[in-house]
Coordinates of C-alpha atoms in Angstrom, one line a residue:
M1 CA -29.4 1.1 -18.3
D2 CA -28.6 2.1 -14.7
S3 CA -25.3 3.5 -13.5
A4 CA -24.2 0.3 -11.7
I5 CA -24.6 -1.8 -14.9
L6 CA -22.7 0.9 -16.9
S7 CA -19.8 0.8 -14.3
L8 CA -19.6 -3.0 -14.4
L9 CA -19.8 -3.0 -18.2
G10 CA -17.0 -0.4 -18.3
A11 CA -14.9 -2.6 -16.0
F12 CA -15.6 -5.6 -18.2
L13 CA -14.6 -3.7 -21.4
L14 CA -11.4 -2.6 -19.7
S15 CA -10.6 -6.2 -18.9
I16 CA -11.2 -7.2 -22.5
I17 CA -8.9 -4.4 -23.7
G18 CA -6.3 -5.6 -21.2
L19 CA -6.7 -9.1 -22.5
F20 CA -5.8 -8.0 -26.0
V21 CA -2.9 -5.9 -24.7
F22 CA -1.7 -9.1 -22.9
I23 CA -2.0 -11.1 -26.1
W24 CA -0.1 -8.5 -28.0
S25 CA 2.6 -8.4 -25.4
M26 CA 3.0 -12.2 -25.7
R27 CA 3.3 -12.0 -29.5
S28 CA 5.8 -9.2 -29.1
G29 CA 8.0 -11.3 -26.8
L30 CA 7.5 -9.0 -23.8
L31 CA 6.8 -12.0 -21.6
V32 CA 9.9 -13.9 -22.5
E33 CA 12.1 -14.2 -19.5
N34 CA 14.1 -10.9 -19.4
P35 CA 17.1 -10.9 -17.0
K36 CA 18.1 -7.4 -18.2
A37 CA 14.7 -6.0 -17.2
A38 CA 14.8 -7.9 -13.9
S39 CA 18.2 -6.3 -13.1
I40 CA 17.3 -2.7 -14.0
I41 CA 16.9 -1.7 -10.4
F42 CA 20.7 -2.1 -10.0
A43 CA 23.5 -0.1 -11.5
R44 CA 26.2 -2.2 -13.3
G45 CA 28.3 -3.9 -10.7
E46 CA 25.8 -3.4 -7.9
I47 CA 24.2 -6.8 -7.9
G48 CA 25.3 -8.8 -4.8
K49 CA 25.6 -5.6 -2.6
V50 CA 23.0 -5.2 0.1
D51 CA 21.4 -1.8 0.5
D52 CA 19.5 -0.6 3.5
P53 CA 20.0 3.1 4.5
A54 CA 18.2 2.4 7.8
L55 CA 21.3 0.5 9.0
N56 CA 24.4 1.9 10.6
D57 CA 27.8 1.1 9.0
A58 CA 28.6 -1.8 11.3
A59 CA 25.2 -3.5 10.8
R60 CA 25.4 -2.9 7.1
E61 CA 28.8 -4.6 6.9
S62 CA 27.5 -7.5 8.9
M63 CA 24.6 -7.9 6.6
Q64 CA 26.9 -7.7 3.6
A65 CA 29.1 -10.5 5.0
A66 CA 26.0 -12.7 5.6
A67 CA 24.7 -12.1 2.1
T68 CA 28.0 -12.5 0.1
E69 CA 28.1 -15.5 -2.2
P70 CA 31.0 -16.7 -4.4
E71 CA 29.4 -15.6 -7.7
D72 CA 28.7 -12.1 -6.5
A73 CA 30.5 -9.2 -8.1
T74 CA 33.3 -7.4 -6.2
H75 CA 33.9 -4.5 -8.6
P76 CA 32.4 -1.1 -7.9
A77 CA 29.1 0.1 -9.2
D78 CA 29.1 2.2 -12.4
P79 CA 29.6 5.8 -11.4
D80 CA 27.6 7.3 -14.3
E81 CA 24.5 5.2 -13.4
M82 CA 25.0 6.1 -9.8
R83 CA 25.0 9.8 -10.7
D84 CA 21.8 9.3 -12.7
R85 CA 20.2 7.9 -9.6
V86 CA 21.4 10.8 -7.4
R87 CA 20.0 13.3 -10.0
A88 CA 16.7 11.5 -10.0
D89 CA 16.6 11.5 -6.1
T90 CA 17.5 15.1 -6.0
S91 CA 14.7 16.1 -8.4
T92 CA 12.1 14.3 -6.2
A93 CA 13.4 15.2 -2.7
F94 CA 11.1 18.1 -1.9
P95 CA 7.8 16.6 -3.4
V96 CA 8.5 13.3 -1.7
F97 CA 9.2 15.0 1.7
M98 CA 6.0 16.9 1.4
F99 CA 3.9 13.8 0.8
I100 CA 5.5 11.8 3.6
A101 CA 5.2 14.7 6.0
F102 CA 1.4 14.9 5.2
A103 CA 1.2 11.1 5.5
C104 CA 2.7 11.2 9.0
A105 CA 0.4 13.9 10.2
W106 CA -2.7 12.0 9.0
L107 CA -1.4 8.7 10.4
L108 CA -1.5 10.2 13.9
I109 CA -4.9 11.8 13.5
G110 CA -6.3 8.7 12.0
S111 CA -4.8 6.4 14.6
I112 CA -6.2 8.4 17.5
A113 CA -9.6 8.5 15.9
G114 CA -9.4 4.7 15.3
L115 CA -8.5 3.9 18.8
T116 CA -11.3 6.2 20.1
S117 CA -13.9 4.5 17.9
S118 CA -12.6 1.1 19.0
I119 CA -13.0 1.9 22.7
K120 CA -16.5 3.2 22.1
L121 CA -17.5 -0.2 20.9
H122 CA -17.2 -1.6 24.5
E123 CA -17.5 1.7 26.3
P124 CA -20.4 3.4 24.4
D125 CA -20.9 6.2 27.0
W126 CA -17.3 7.4 26.6
L127 CA -16.9 10.9 24.9
V128 CA -20.5 11.5 23.9
S129 CA -20.9 15.2 24.9
Q130 CA -20.3 16.4 21.3
A131 CA -21.9 15.1 18.1
W132 CA -18.5 14.9 16.3
M133 CA -17.3 12.5 19.0
T134 CA -20.0 9.9 18.4
F135 CA -18.9 6.5 17.0
G136 CA -20.5 7.0 13.5
R137 CA -18.6 10.1 12.8
M138 CA -15.3 9.2 14.6
R139 CA -15.1 5.9 12.7
S140 CA -15.5 7.7 9.4
V141 CA -12.9 10.2 10.4
H142 CA -10.5 7.3 11.1
L143 CA -11.3 5.6 7.8
N144 CA -10.8 8.6 5.6
A145 CA -7.7 9.9 7.5
M146 CA -6.0 6.5 7.1
L147 CA -7.0 5.7 3.5
Y148 CA -6.7 9.1 1.9
G149 CA -4.5 10.8 4.4
W150 CA -1.9 8.2 5.4
I151 CA -1.9 5.5 2.7
T152 CA -2.6 7.7 -0.3
N153 CA 0.1 10.4 0.7
A154 CA 2.7 7.8 1.5
A155 CA 1.9 5.9 -1.7
L156 CA 2.2 9.0 -3.9
G157 CA 5.5 10.0 -2.2
M158 CA 6.9 6.5 -2.8
I159 CA 5.7 6.6 -6.5
L160 CA 7.3 9.9 -7.1
W161 CA 10.6 8.7 -5.6
L162 CA 10.7 5.3 -7.3
L163 CA 9.7 6.1 -10.9
P164 CA 12.5 8.6 -11.7
R165 CA 15.0 6.1 -10.2
L166 CA 13.6 3.2 -12.3
L167 CA 13.4 5.4 -15.5
R168 CA 16.8 6.9 -14.8
V169 CA 15.6 10.5 -15.5
R170 CA 14.8 13.5 -13.4
L171 CA 11.2 14.1 -12.3
I172 CA 9.5 16.4 -14.9
G173 CA 7.0 18.8 -13.5
G174 CA 7.6 18.2 -9.8
I175 CA 5.9 21.6 -9.0
W176 CA 2.6 20.2 -10.5
A177 CA 2.9 17.1 -8.4
M178 CA 3.3 19.3 -5.3
L179 CA 0.2 21.4 -6.3
G180 CA -1.7 18.1 -6.7
G181 CA -0.6 17.0 -3.3
A182 CA -1.7 20.3 -1.8
L183 CA -5.2 19.9 -3.4
I184 CA -5.5 16.3 -2.3
N185 CA -4.7 17.2 1.3
T186 CA -7.0 20.2 1.2
G187 CA -9.7 17.8 0.1
V188 CA -8.9 15.3 2.8
A189 CA -8.9 18.0 5.5
G190 CA -12.1 19.6 4.3
G191 CA -13.7 16.2 3.9
I192 CA -12.8 15.0 7.4
G193 CA -14.1 18.3 8.8
A194 CA -17.4 17.9 6.8
I195 CA -17.8 14.3 8.1
A196 CA -17.2 15.5 11.7
V197 CA -20.0 18.1 11.4
G198 CA -22.4 15.5 9.8
W199 CA -22.1 16.4 6.1
T200 CA -21.3 13.3 4.1
D201 CA -22.3 11.5 0.9
G202 CA -23.2 8.4 3.0
M203 CA -21.3 5.7 1.1
E204 CA -18.5 3.8 2.8
Y205 CA -15.0 4.9 1.5
L206 CA -16.9 7.7 -0.3
E207 CA -18.0 9.7 2.7
I208 CA -16.3 12.9 1.6
P209 CA -18.9 15.2 0.0
W210 CA -18.5 15.3 -3.8
Q211 CA -18.1 19.1 -3.7
I212 CA -14.9 18.6 -1.6
G213 CA -14.0 15.4 -3.5
V214 CA -13.4 17.6 -6.6
F215 CA -10.2 18.8 -4.9
V216 CA -9.0 15.2 -4.4
F217 CA -9.7 14.2 -8.1
V218 CA -8.0 17.3 -9.5
G219 CA -5.1 16.6 -7.2
F220 CA -4.7 13.1 -8.6
V221 CA -4.8 14.4 -12.1
L222 CA -2.0 16.9 -11.3
V223 CA 0.1 14.1 -9.9
I224 CA -0.5 11.8 -12.8
L225 CA 0.6 14.3 -15.5
P226 CA 4.3 14.7 -14.2
V227 CA 4.4 10.9 -13.8
L228 CA 3.4 10.4 -17.5
F229 CA 5.7 13.1 -18.8
T230 CA 8.6 11.5 -16.8
L231 CA 7.6 8.0 -18.2
V232 CA 7.6 9.3 -21.8
N233 CA 11.1 10.9 -21.4
R234 CA 12.6 7.8 -19.8
K235 CA 16.2 6.7 -20.5
V236 CA 15.7 3.0 -20.1
E237 CA 14.7 0.5 -22.7
N238 CA 12.9 -1.9 -20.4
L239 CA 10.2 -1.0 -17.9
Y240 CA 10.6 -2.7 -14.5
V241 CA 7.5 -4.4 -13.2
S242 CA 7.1 -1.8 -10.4
V243 CA 6.6 0.9 -13.1
W244 CA 3.7 -1.2 -14.5
Y245 CA 2.1 -1.6 -11.1
M246 CA 2.4 2.0 -10.0
V247 CA 1.5 3.9 -13.2
A248 CA -1.5 1.6 -13.6
A249 CA -2.5 2.2 -10.0
L250 CA -2.5 6.0 -10.5
L251 CA -4.7 5.8 -13.5
W252 CA -7.0 3.3 -11.8
I253 CA -7.6 5.4 -8.7
A254 CA -8.3 8.6 -10.7
L255 CA -10.9 6.7 -12.8
L256 CA -12.4 4.9 -9.7
Y257 CA -12.7 8.2 -7.7
L258 CA -14.3 10.0 -10.7
V259 CA -17.0 7.3 -11.1
G260 CA -17.6 6.9 -7.4
K261 CA -18.0 10.6 -6.7
T262 CA -20.0 11.7 -9.7
P263 CA -23.1 13.2 -8.1
G264 CA -26.7 12.4 -8.9
V265 CA -25.9 9.2 -10.8
H266 CA -25.9 6.4 -8.3
T267 CA -29.1 5.8 -6.3
G268 CA -30.9 3.0 -4.5
V269 CA -29.6 -0.5 -5.2
Q270 CA -27.4 0.8 -8.0
Q271 CA -25.7 3.0 -5.4
A272 CA -24.9 0.0 -3.2
T273 CA -23.5 -1.9 -6.2
T274 CA -21.3 1.1 -7.2
N275 CA -20.3 1.6 -3.6
W276 CA -18.8 -1.9 -3.3
W277 CA -17.4 -1.8 -6.8
Y278 CA -15.4 1.2 -5.7
G279 CA -14.8 0.1 -2.1
H280 CA -13.1 -3.1 -3.1
N281 CA -11.3 -1.7 -6.1
V282 CA -9.7 1.1 -4.1
L283 CA -8.0 -1.6 -2.2
G284 CA -7.3 -4.0 -5.1
L285 CA -6.5 -1.5 -7.8
W286 CA -4.9 1.3 -5.8
F287 CA -3.4 0.1 -2.5
T288 CA -2.5 -3.4 -3.7
P289 CA -0.6 -2.6 -6.9
V290 CA 1.3 0.2 -5.3
S291 CA 2.4 -2.1 -2.4
V292 CA 3.2 -5.1 -4.6
G293 CA 5.2 -2.8 -6.9
A294 CA 7.1 -1.5 -3.8
I295 CA 7.9 -5.0 -2.6
Y296 CA 9.2 -5.9 -6.1
Y297 CA 11.6 -3.0 -5.9
F298 CA 12.7 -2.8 -2.2
L299 CA 13.0 -6.5 -1.4
P300 CA 15.4 -7.4 -4.2
K301 CA 17.2 -4.1 -3.7
I302 CA 17.9 -4.7 0.0
I303 CA 19.2 -8.3 -0.5
G304 CA 21.2 -7.4 -3.6
R305 CA 19.6 -10.0 -5.9
P306 CA 17.3 -9.5 -8.9
V307 CA 13.8 -10.8 -8.8
R308 CA 13.8 -14.5 -9.7
S309 CA 11.4 -14.4 -12.6
Y310 CA 10.5 -11.1 -14.4
N311 CA 8.0 -13.1 -16.5
V312 CA 6.0 -14.3 -13.5
S313 CA 6.0 -10.7 -12.1
I314 CA 4.4 -9.5 -15.3
L315 CA 1.9 -12.4 -15.2
G316 CA 0.9 -11.3 -11.7
F317 CA 0.3 -7.7 -12.9
W318 CA -1.9 -8.7 -15.8
T319 CA -4.0 -11.3 -13.9
L320 CA -4.6 -8.7 -11.2
A321 CA -5.8 -6.3 -13.9
F322 CA -8.0 -8.9 -15.5
F323 CA -9.7 -10.3 -12.4
Y324 CA -10.0 -7.6 -9.7
G325 CA -12.3 -5.2 -11.4
Q326 CA -15.6 -6.9 -10.3
V327 CA -14.6 -8.5 -7.0
G328 CA -16.6 -6.1 -4.8
G329 CA -20.0 -7.7 -5.6
H330 CA -19.5 -10.5 -3.0
H331 CA -20.3 -7.9 -0.3
L332 CA -23.8 -7.9 -1.7
V333 CA -24.5 -11.7 -1.2
G334 CA -28.2 -11.9 -0.1
G335 CA -28.9 -8.4 -1.3
P336 CA -31.5 -7.3 -3.9
V337 CA -29.1 -7.5 -6.8
P338 CA -29.0 -9.8 -9.8
G339 CA -27.7 -13.3 -9.0
W340 CA -25.3 -13.2 -12.0
L341 CA -23.6 -10.2 -10.6
V342 CA -22.8 -11.8 -7.2
T343 CA -21.8 -15.1 -8.9
L344 CA -19.5 -13.2 -11.3
S345 CA -17.9 -11.5 -8.3
I346 CA -17.3 -14.8 -6.5
V347 CA -15.7 -16.3 -9.6
Q348 CA -13.5 -13.2 -10.0
S349 CA -12.5 -13.4 -6.3
M350 CA -11.4 -17.0 -6.6
M351 CA -9.4 -16.2 -9.8
M352 CA -7.5 -13.7 -7.7
I353 CA -5.6 -16.7 -6.3
I354 CA -3.6 -16.7 -9.5
P355 CA -1.7 -13.3 -9.1
V356 CA -1.3 -14.0 -5.4
I357 CA 0.3 -17.3 -5.9
A358 CA 2.5 -15.9 -8.7
F359 CA 3.7 -13.2 -6.4
T360 CA 4.3 -15.5 -3.5
I361 CA 6.3 -18.0 -5.5
N362 CA 8.4 -15.3 -7.1
M363 CA 9.3 -13.6 -3.9
G364 CA 9.9 -16.9 -2.1
L365 CA 12.4 -17.9 -4.8
T366 CA 14.0 -14.5 -4.8
L367 CA 14.5 -14.7 -1.0
Q368 CA 15.7 -18.3 -1.1
G369 CA 18.9 -18.6 0.9
R370 CA 18.7 -14.9 2.1
M371 CA 15.7 -14.9 4.4
H372 CA 18.1 -14.8 7.3
L373 CA 19.1 -11.2 6.3
A374 CA 15.9 -10.0 8.0
Q375 CA 17.7 -10.3 11.3
Y376 CA 20.0 -7.5 10.1
S377 CA 17.7 -5.3 8.1
P378 CA 14.6 -3.9 9.8
T379 CA 13.4 -2.5 6.5
L380 CA 13.5 -6.0 5.0
R381 CA 11.4 -7.2 7.9
F382 CA 8.6 -4.8 7.0
M383 CA 8.7 -5.9 3.4
M384 CA 8.8 -9.6 4.2
F385 CA 6.0 -9.2 6.7
G386 CA 3.9 -7.2 4.2
G387 CA 4.4 -9.7 1.5
L388 CA 3.4 -12.6 3.7
M389 CA 0.3 -10.7 4.8
Y390 CA -0.6 -9.9 1.1
M391 CA -0.7 -13.7 0.5
L392 CA -2.8 -14.4 3.6
S393 CA -5.2 -11.5 3.3
S394 CA -5.8 -12.2 -0.4
L395 CA -6.4 -16.0 0.0
Q396 CA -8.7 -15.3 3.0
G397 CA -10.6 -12.7 0.9
S398 CA -11.0 -15.2 -2.0
F399 CA -12.5 -17.9 0.3
E400 CA -14.5 -15.4 2.3
A401 CA -16.4 -14.5 -1.0
L402 CA -17.8 -18.0 -1.1
R403 CA -21.5 -18.1 -0.1
S404 CA -21.0 -20.8 2.5
I405 CA -18.4 -18.7 4.4
N406 CA -20.0 -15.4 3.6
Q407 CA -23.3 -16.3 5.3
V408 CA -21.4 -16.5 8.6
T409 CA -18.9 -13.6 8.3
H410 CA -21.3 -11.1 6.6
F411 CA -22.1 -8.1 8.8
T412 CA -19.7 -9.2 11.5
H413 CA -16.4 -8.1 13.0
F414 CA -14.7 -10.9 10.9
T415 CA -14.9 -8.6 7.9
V416 CA -13.4 -5.8 9.8
A417 CA -10.5 -8.0 10.8
H418 CA -10.0 -9.0 7.2
A419 CA -9.9 -5.4 6.1
H420 CA -7.2 -4.6 8.6
L421 CA -5.2 -7.6 7.5
G422 CA -5.1 -6.1 4.1
A423 CA -4.9 -2.4 4.7
Y424 CA -2.6 -2.5 7.7
A425 CA -0.7 -5.8 8.0
F426 CA 0.0 -5.7 4.2
V427 CA -0.2 -2.2 2.8
T428 CA 0.8 0.0 5.8
M429 CA 3.7 -2.3 6.8
V430 CA 5.1 -2.1 3.3
L431 CA 4.8 1.7 3.3
F432 CA 6.6 1.9 6.7
G433 CA 9.4 -0.1 5.2
A434 CA 9.5 2.1 2.1
V435 CA 9.7 5.3 4.2
Y436 CA 12.6 3.9 6.3
F437 CA 14.5 3.1 3.1
M438 CA 13.6 6.4 1.2
M439 CA 14.1 9.2 3.8
P440 CA 17.8 8.9 4.3
R441 CA 18.2 9.4 0.5
V442 CA 15.6 12.2 0.5
L443 CA 17.0 14.2 3.4
N444 CA 20.7 13.2 3.0
W445 CA 20.6 12.3 6.7
E446 CA 20.4 9.0 8.4
W447 CA 17.9 7.8 10.9
P448 CA 19.4 8.9 14.3
Y449 CA 18.1 6.0 16.4
P450 CA 18.0 2.7 14.3
R451 CA 16.8 0.7 17.3
L452 CA 13.5 2.6 17.2
I453 CA 12.8 1.1 13.8
S454 CA 12.9 -2.4 15.3
V455 CA 10.7 -1.3 18.3
H456 CA 8.2 0.2 15.8
F457 CA 8.1 -3.1 13.8
W458 CA 7.5 -5.3 16.8
L459 CA 4.8 -3.1 18.3
A460 CA 3.0 -2.7 15.0
A461 CA 3.3 -6.5 14.2
T462 CA 2.1 -7.5 17.7
G463 CA -0.7 -5.0 17.7
V464 CA -2.2 -6.0 14.4
A465 CA -1.8 -9.7 15.3
I466 CA -3.8 -9.2 18.5
Y467 CA -6.3 -7.1 16.6
F468 CA -6.8 -9.6 13.8
V469 CA -6.9 -12.8 15.9
G470 CA -9.3 -11.3 18.4
M471 CA -11.7 -9.8 15.8
S472 CA -11.6 -12.9 13.6
I473 CA -12.6 -15.2 16.5
G474 CA -15.2 -12.7 17.9
G475 CA -16.6 -12.1 14.4
W476 CA -17.0 -15.8 13.6
L477 CA -18.8 -16.4 16.9
Q478 CA -20.9 -13.4 16.2
G479 CA -22.0 -14.7 12.8
I480 CA -22.9 -18.2 14.2
A481 CA -25.0 -16.5 16.9
M482 CA -26.9 -14.4 14.4
L483 CA -27.6 -17.5 12.3
D484 CA -29.1 -19.3 15.3
A485 CA -32.8 -18.5 15.3
T486 CA -33.2 -19.8 18.8
R487 CA -30.9 -17.0 20.3
P488 CA -31.9 -13.4 20.7
F489 CA -29.9 -10.9 18.6
I490 CA -28.4 -9.3 21.7
D491 CA -26.4 -12.5 22.3
S492 CA -24.5 -11.8 19.1
V493 CA -23.6 -8.4 20.6
T494 CA -22.6 -9.2 24.1
L495 CA -20.4 -12.2 23.2
T496 CA -18.2 -9.9 21.2
Y497 CA -17.3 -7.6 24.2
P498 CA -14.1 -9.5 25.3
Y499 CA -12.9 -9.5 21.7
L500 CA -13.6 -5.8 21.2
K501 CA -11.5 -5.1 24.3
W502 CA -8.6 -7.1 22.7
R503 CA -9.2 -5.0 19.6
S504 CA -8.5 -1.9 21.7
V505 CA -5.4 -3.5 23.2
G506 CA -4.0 -4.3 19.7
G507 CA -5.0 -0.8 18.5
A508 CA -3.2 0.8 21.4
L509 CA 0.0 -1.0 20.5
M510 CA -0.4 0.1 16.9
V511 CA -1.0 3.8 17.9
L512 CA 2.1 3.6 20.2
S513 CA 4.2 2.3 17.2
H514 CA 2.9 5.2 15.1
A515 CA 3.9 7.7 17.7
I516 CA 7.4 6.3 17.7
F517 CA 7.5 6.3 13.9
V518 CA 6.3 9.9 13.5
G519 CA 8.5 11.1 16.4
H520 CA 11.5 9.4 14.8
F521 CA 10.7 11.1 11.5
L522 CA 10.5 14.5 13.1
V523 CA 13.8 14.0 14.9
M524 CA 15.4 13.1 11.6
A525 CA 13.8 15.9 9.7
L526 CA 14.9 18.5 12.3
R527 CA 18.4 17.1 12.4
F528 CA 18.2 16.2 16.1
G529 CA 19.9 13.2 17.7
P530 CA 23.3 11.7 16.9
T531 CA 24.9 12.5 13.5
R532 CA 25.7 9.4 11.4
T533 CA 27.0 9.2 7.8
G534 CA 27.8 6.3 5.5
A535 CA 25.0 4.0 4.7
A536 CA 22.7 6.7 3.5
L537 CA 25.2 8.0 1.0
F538 CA 26.2 6.6 -2.4
W539 CA 29.8 5.4 -2.5
Q540 CA 32.2 3.2 -4.4
Q541 CA 35.4 1.7 -2.9
G542 CA 35.8 4.7 -0.6
Q543 CA 37.2 6.7 -3.5
Q544 CA 34.2 8.8 -4.3
E545 CA 31.1 9.7 -2.3
L546 CA 28.1 11.0 -4.0
A547 CA 25.8 12.7 -1.6
H548 CA 22.5 14.3 -2.6
G549 CA 22.9 17.7 -4.3
K550 CA 26.5 17.1 -5.2

């Protein structure tokens, strides 16, 4: 039995195990609507109070006035629970700062490499004097810097910050998480250097040589251990849905990376099957659950209202776990692989509509009557935008798996546009919002220039919109041209030139937004700019102020 079949069989068995766990949870009453679990992100007395540390005092008061409803509580939040939250934040401050700092550095490196490779598609003779500057290497540098450098570091920082808060306990073993982060970033740096000089394992998303990938895997393990110890020592009775998503995502990525990087096992057609099993799952079982879990925390927290249905949120988690494991096979339509494998993947892709619709309905009902708060809160804008793009990218991906659509979009820029709709418009925008919310609490210092947050949002949103629309149109026309036997292949290349230029325009706006984001982060970390206090600190009725470390 070859390695690809073993991998798929393993994923199937995990789904079966998950099904039995799901049945057990239903019989145990865990899926009965649980208002207490839905409200666990709030301290007693905190529901009804908006929370966005990115705002200054005046904007926060305006947002609170716009959000206040007659039934909202007016008494102060429980001071003991607030102290627990402060202690949790204090225990994670340094590890979280380390991960976010690494993420910002890789964001700039990856962005510059991405814009460079984009320009090369319509200016192929630009920067060709050195081998490492060629498109093939530059594009892989961009991919790995963004996926493993920016997204993975930012996701790990967010997980380490959120879980102790949700479990109401200090982070246990933070030094091991930091060691794990150092190993992961050592692996990313070494891997990108190897790719630049032409040493690669040759599989998309798995380009980093396995000898260097060992550092990344061990790093993941060292981050997982403190998370599990903290989870075991929790002080809460109910686990909030974000905990389910994020702990599962950590376990999934470690397993996925171990299977994908095991040397000498995957060859030939089996290698292609395993490659896309990993390639799709790294998005669906790592980036997606982390980002969905983030939205389930930050969006209700910002608007001061619990998630509408805790039951539906858990349903979304389990259906994601059931259906996503074998989605990647639809990238092999028309390839020399068993027909049942591709058909199974297409069915699984269509079933992914269930968790997406569950999430969308839940968030829509939670936001009902408070969507207008986005005009006050830039962080809420990032979360709402990311949630909307999750719905659009997932629905598009499900229908793109169908053979009738796949035959047009396969091997075209349409697929690239879809990937950016998911990895950037959804995942990256959510991570931006999370960083804006977290860092004032991590550094005990407020963002010095709040207007730059709005500038960053509009540049990034406009850039990815131009990118996605241009590449989607160009990719679809490219696919139609390739299917027309009367047209020479070069026609499918030349007709994409205008759309590739629009891709670079959109990419340039995104890079500019990243420069503003990272620059603002550095100004904040170095304590430059105007000094503000208030919204970033915990307080109750002006009688007591609990700052970090106090």
